[in-house]
Tab-separated table of C-alpha atoms in Angstrom:
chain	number	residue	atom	x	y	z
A	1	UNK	CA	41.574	214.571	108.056
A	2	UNK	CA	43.190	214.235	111.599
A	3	UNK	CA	41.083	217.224	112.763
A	4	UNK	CA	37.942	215.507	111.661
A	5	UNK	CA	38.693	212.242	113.654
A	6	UNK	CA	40.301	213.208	116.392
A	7	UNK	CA	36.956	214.329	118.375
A	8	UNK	CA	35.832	210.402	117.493
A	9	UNK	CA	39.266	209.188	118.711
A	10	UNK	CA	38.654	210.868	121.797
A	11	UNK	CA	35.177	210.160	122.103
A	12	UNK	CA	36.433	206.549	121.585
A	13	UNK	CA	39.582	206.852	123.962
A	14	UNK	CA	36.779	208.272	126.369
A	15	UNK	CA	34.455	205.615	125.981
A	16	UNK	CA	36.741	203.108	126.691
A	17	UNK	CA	38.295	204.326	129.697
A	18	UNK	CA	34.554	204.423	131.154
A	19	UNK	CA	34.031	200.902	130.292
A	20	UNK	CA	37.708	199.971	131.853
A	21	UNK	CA	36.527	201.981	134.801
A	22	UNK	CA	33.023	200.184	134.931
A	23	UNK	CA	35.027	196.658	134.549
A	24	UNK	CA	37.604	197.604	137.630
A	25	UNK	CA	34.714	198.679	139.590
A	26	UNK	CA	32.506	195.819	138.751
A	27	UNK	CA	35.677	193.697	139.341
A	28	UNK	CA	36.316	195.194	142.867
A	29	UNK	CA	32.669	194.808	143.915
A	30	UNK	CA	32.537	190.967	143.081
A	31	UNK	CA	36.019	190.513	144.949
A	32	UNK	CA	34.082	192.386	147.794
A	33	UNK	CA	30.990	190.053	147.676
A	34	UNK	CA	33.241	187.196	147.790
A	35	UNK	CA	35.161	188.160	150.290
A	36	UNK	CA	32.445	188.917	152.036
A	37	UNK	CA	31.143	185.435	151.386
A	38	UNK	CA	34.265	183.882	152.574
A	39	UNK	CA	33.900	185.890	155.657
A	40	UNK	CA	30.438	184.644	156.413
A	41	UNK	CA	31.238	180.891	155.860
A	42	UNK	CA	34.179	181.277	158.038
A	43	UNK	CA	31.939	182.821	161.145
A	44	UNK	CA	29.282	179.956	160.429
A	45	UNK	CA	32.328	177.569	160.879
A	46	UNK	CA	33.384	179.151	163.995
A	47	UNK	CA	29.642	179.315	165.424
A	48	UNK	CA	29.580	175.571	164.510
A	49	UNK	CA	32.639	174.915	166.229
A	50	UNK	CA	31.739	176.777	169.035
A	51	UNK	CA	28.740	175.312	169.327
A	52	UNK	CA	30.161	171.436	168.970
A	53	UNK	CA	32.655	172.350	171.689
A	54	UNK	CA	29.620	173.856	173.800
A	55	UNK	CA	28.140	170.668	173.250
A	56	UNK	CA	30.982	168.260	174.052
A	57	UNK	CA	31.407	170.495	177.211
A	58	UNK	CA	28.163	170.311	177.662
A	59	UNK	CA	28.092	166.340	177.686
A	60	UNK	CA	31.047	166.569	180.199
A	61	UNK	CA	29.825	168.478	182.921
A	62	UNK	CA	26.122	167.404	182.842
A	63	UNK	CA	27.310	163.597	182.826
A	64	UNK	CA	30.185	163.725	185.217
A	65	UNK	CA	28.674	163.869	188.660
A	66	UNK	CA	25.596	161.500	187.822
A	67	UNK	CA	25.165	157.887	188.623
A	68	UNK	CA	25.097	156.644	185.566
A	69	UNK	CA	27.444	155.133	183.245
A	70	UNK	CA	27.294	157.387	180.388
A	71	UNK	CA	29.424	156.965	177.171
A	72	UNK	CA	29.742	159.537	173.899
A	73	UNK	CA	30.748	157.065	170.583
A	74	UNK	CA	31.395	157.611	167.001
A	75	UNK	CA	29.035	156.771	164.285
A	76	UNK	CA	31.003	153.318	164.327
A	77	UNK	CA	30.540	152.871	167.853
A	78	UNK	CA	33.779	153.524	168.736
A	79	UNK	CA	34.601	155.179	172.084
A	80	UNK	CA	35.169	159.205	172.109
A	81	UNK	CA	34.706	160.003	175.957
A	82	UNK	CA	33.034	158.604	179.049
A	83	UNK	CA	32.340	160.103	182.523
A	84	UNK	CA	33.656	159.591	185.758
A	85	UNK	CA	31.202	157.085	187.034
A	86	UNK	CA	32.482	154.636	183.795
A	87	UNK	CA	35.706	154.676	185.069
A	88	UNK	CA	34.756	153.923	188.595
A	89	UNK	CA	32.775	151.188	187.671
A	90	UNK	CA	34.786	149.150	185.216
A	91	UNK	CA	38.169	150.125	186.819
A	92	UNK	CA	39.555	151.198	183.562
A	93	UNK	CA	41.375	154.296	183.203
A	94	UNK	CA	39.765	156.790	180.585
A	95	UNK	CA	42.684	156.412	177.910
A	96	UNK	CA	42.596	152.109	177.939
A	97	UNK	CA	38.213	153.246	176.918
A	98	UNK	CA	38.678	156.268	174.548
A	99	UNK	CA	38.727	154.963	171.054
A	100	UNK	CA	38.080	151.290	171.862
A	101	UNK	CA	34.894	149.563	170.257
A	102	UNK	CA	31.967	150.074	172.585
A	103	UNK	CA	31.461	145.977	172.339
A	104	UNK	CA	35.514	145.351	174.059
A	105	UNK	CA	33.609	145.920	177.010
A	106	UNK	CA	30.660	143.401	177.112
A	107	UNK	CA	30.287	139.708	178.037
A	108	UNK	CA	32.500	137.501	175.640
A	109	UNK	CA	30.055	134.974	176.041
A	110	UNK	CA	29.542	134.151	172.668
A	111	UNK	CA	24.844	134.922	172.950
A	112	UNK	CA	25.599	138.029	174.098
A	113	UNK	CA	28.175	138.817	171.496
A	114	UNK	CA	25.476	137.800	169.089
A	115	UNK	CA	22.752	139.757	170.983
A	116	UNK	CA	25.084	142.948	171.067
A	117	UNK	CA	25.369	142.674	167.495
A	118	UNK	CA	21.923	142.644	166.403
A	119	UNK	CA	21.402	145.424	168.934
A	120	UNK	CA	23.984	147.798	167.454
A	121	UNK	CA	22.165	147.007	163.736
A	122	UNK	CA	18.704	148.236	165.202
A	123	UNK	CA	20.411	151.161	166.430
A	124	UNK	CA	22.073	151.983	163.125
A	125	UNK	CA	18.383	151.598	161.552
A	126	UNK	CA	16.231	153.183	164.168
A	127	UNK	CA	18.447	155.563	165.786
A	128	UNK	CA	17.620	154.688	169.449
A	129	UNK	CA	17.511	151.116	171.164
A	130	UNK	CA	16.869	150.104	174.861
A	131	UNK	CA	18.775	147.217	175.829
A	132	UNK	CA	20.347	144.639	178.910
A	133	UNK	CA	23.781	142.702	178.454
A	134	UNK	CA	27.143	142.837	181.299
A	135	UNK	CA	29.969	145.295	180.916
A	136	UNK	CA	33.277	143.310	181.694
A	137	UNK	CA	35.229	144.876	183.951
A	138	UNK	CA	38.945	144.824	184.203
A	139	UNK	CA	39.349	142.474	186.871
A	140	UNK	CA	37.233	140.098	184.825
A	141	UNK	CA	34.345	140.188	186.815
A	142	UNK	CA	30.840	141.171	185.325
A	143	UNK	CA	28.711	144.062	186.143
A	144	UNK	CA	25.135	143.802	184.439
A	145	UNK	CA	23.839	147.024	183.053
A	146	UNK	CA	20.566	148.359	181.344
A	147	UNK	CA	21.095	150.794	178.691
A	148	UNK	CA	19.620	153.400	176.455
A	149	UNK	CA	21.165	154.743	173.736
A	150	UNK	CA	20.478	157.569	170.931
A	151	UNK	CA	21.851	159.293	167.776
A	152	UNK	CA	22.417	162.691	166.777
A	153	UNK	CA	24.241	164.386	164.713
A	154	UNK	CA	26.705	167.740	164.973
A	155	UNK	CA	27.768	169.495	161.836
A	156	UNK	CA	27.007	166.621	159.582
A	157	UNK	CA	29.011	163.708	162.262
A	158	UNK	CA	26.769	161.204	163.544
A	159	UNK	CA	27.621	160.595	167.130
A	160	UNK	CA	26.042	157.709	169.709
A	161	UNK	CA	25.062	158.927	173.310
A	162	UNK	CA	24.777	155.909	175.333
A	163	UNK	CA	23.505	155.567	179.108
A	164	UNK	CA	23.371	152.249	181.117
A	165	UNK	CA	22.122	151.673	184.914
A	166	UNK	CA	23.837	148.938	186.990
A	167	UNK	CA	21.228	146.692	188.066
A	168	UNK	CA	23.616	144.916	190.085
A	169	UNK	CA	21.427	145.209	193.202
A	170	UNK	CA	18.293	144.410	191.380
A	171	UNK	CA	19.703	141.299	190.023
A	172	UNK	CA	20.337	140.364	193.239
A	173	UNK	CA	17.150	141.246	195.049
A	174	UNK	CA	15.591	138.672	192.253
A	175	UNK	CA	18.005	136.002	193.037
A	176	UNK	CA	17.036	136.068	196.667
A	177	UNK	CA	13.546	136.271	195.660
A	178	UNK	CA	14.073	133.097	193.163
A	179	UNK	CA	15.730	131.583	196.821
A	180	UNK	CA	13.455	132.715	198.940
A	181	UNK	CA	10.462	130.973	197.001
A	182	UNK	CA	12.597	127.621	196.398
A	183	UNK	CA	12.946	127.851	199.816
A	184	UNK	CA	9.133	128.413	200.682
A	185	UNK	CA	8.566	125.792	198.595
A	186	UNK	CA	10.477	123.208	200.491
A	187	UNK	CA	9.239	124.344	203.645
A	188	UNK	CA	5.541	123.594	202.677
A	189	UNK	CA	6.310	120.197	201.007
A	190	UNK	CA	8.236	119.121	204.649
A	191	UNK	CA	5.196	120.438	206.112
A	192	UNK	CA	2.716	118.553	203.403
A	193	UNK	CA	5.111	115.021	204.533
A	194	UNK	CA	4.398	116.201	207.983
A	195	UNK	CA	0.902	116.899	208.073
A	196	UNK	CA	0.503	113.375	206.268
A	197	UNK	CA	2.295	111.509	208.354
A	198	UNK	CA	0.521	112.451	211.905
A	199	UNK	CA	-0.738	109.728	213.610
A	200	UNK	CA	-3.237	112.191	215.155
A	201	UNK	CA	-6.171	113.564	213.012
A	202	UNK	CA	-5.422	117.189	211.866
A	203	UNK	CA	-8.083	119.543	209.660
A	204	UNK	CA	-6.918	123.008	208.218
A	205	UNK	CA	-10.153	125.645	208.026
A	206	UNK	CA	-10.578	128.766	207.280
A	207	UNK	CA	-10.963	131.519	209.429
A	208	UNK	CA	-14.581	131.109	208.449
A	209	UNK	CA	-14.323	127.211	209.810
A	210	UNK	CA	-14.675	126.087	206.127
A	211	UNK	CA	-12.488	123.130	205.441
A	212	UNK	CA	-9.926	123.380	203.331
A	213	UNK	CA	-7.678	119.750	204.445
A	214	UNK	CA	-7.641	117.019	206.462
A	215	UNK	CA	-5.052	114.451	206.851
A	216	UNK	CA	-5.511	110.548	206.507
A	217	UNK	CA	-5.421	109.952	210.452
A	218	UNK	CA	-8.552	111.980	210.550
A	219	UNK	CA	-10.077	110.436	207.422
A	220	UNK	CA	-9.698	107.249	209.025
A	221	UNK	CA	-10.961	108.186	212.343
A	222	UNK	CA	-14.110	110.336	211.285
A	223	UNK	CA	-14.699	107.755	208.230
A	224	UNK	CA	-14.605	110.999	206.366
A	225	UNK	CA	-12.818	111.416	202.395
A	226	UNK	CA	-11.158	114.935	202.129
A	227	UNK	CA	-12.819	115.185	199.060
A	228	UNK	CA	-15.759	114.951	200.790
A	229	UNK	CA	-15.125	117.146	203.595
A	230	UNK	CA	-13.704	119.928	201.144
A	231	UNK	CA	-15.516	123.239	201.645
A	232	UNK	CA	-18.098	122.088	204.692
A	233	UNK	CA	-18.815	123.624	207.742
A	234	UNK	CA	-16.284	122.474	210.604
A	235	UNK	CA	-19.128	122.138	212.789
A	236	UNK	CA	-21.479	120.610	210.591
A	237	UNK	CA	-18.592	117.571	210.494
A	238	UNK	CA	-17.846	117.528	213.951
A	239	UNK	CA	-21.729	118.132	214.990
A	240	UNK	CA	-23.579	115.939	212.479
């Protein structure tokens, strides 16, 4: 009876070593795959990396040496870095910015508190904004700025790039302007009191000789209104 099963036993013995054998290999080829997997996630990390730091370098040396105040923030507005011309401006050194809140550094007035508020929610819906407020500075003086600012994100982080212009000069070339008319404005009405007040008669033409004014010496010398003298000839009233 042995001799009769022992070419199934080792048929069976057989069989089963070739199915252990498929089950190792098939065993060592999914360990393979997944290490192979593991491998590839691990180099898309590192590319990511690489190419976040690329970026943050990136952001450093294209925004250091221009004249803008440039800023990189957080999703939450938060500072992360600034450049050079930041720290010039506001007299701050770059560790009392990094990690403060973006809005530290505006007006306290209590409007443009408000305003920088309802600016930072359009930014969080739209994902750009364009904007004017005053950074304070450390001294405690103001420096009025007009910004743009953007999101993006890098490996899934949402990050706020953030450039403002200081319009310091342009302010003040529109306060001189604002001067300059109250100014003109003054002058003419002295001149208006003047030109009234003559006691010899005056008439303001053209350069056509059309009339434009006269004042009341000359209305009451020629017997002439200035309404009615408005837009005549010059010569036609002197030469009736």
């Amino acid at each position: 009876t042995a001799e009769v099963y022992a070419p199934l036993v080792k048929l069976t013995l057989l069989v089963g070593a070739l199915v252990l054998s498929a089950l190792l290999a098939a065993g060592a080829l999914v360990a393979l795959w997944w290490r192979g997997e593991r491998l590839k996630f691990a180099l898309q990390v590192s590319l990511a990396e690489d190419r976040a730091s690329a970026m943050l370098e990136h952001f450093g040396s294209v925004t250091e040496h221009v004249n803008d105040l440039v800023y990189l923030l957080d999703a939450d507005l938060n500072i992360i870095d600034v450049n050079q011309r930041v720290i010039e401006a506001l007299g701050y050194a770059r560790h009392e910015l990094v990690g403060r809140h973006i809005s530290s550094l505006h007006d306290t007035d209590p409007a443009t508190r408000a305003a920088g508020r309802a600016a930072a929610e359009q930014l969080r819906q739209t994902g750009r904004l364009r904007f004017e407020s005053a950074y304070l500075r450390k001294d405690g003086t103001l420096l009025p700025f007009e910004a743009s600012a953007r999101c993006f994100e890098v490996r899934g982080r949402r990050y706020v790039q953030s450039v403002a212009r200081d319009v310091t000069e342009r302010r003040l070339q529109e306060q001189r302007l604002v001067e300059l008319s109250r100014d003109r404005d003054r002058a003419l009405q002295q001149l208006r009191l003047q030109f009234d007040n003559l006691s010899q008669g005056c008439i303001i033409t053209t350069p056509d000789l059309a009339v434009l004014q006269v004042n009341p010496a000359f209305e009451r010398m020629f017997g002439w209104s200035a309404a009615d003298l408005a837009g005549r000839e010059l010569l036609e009233v002197l030469l009736p």
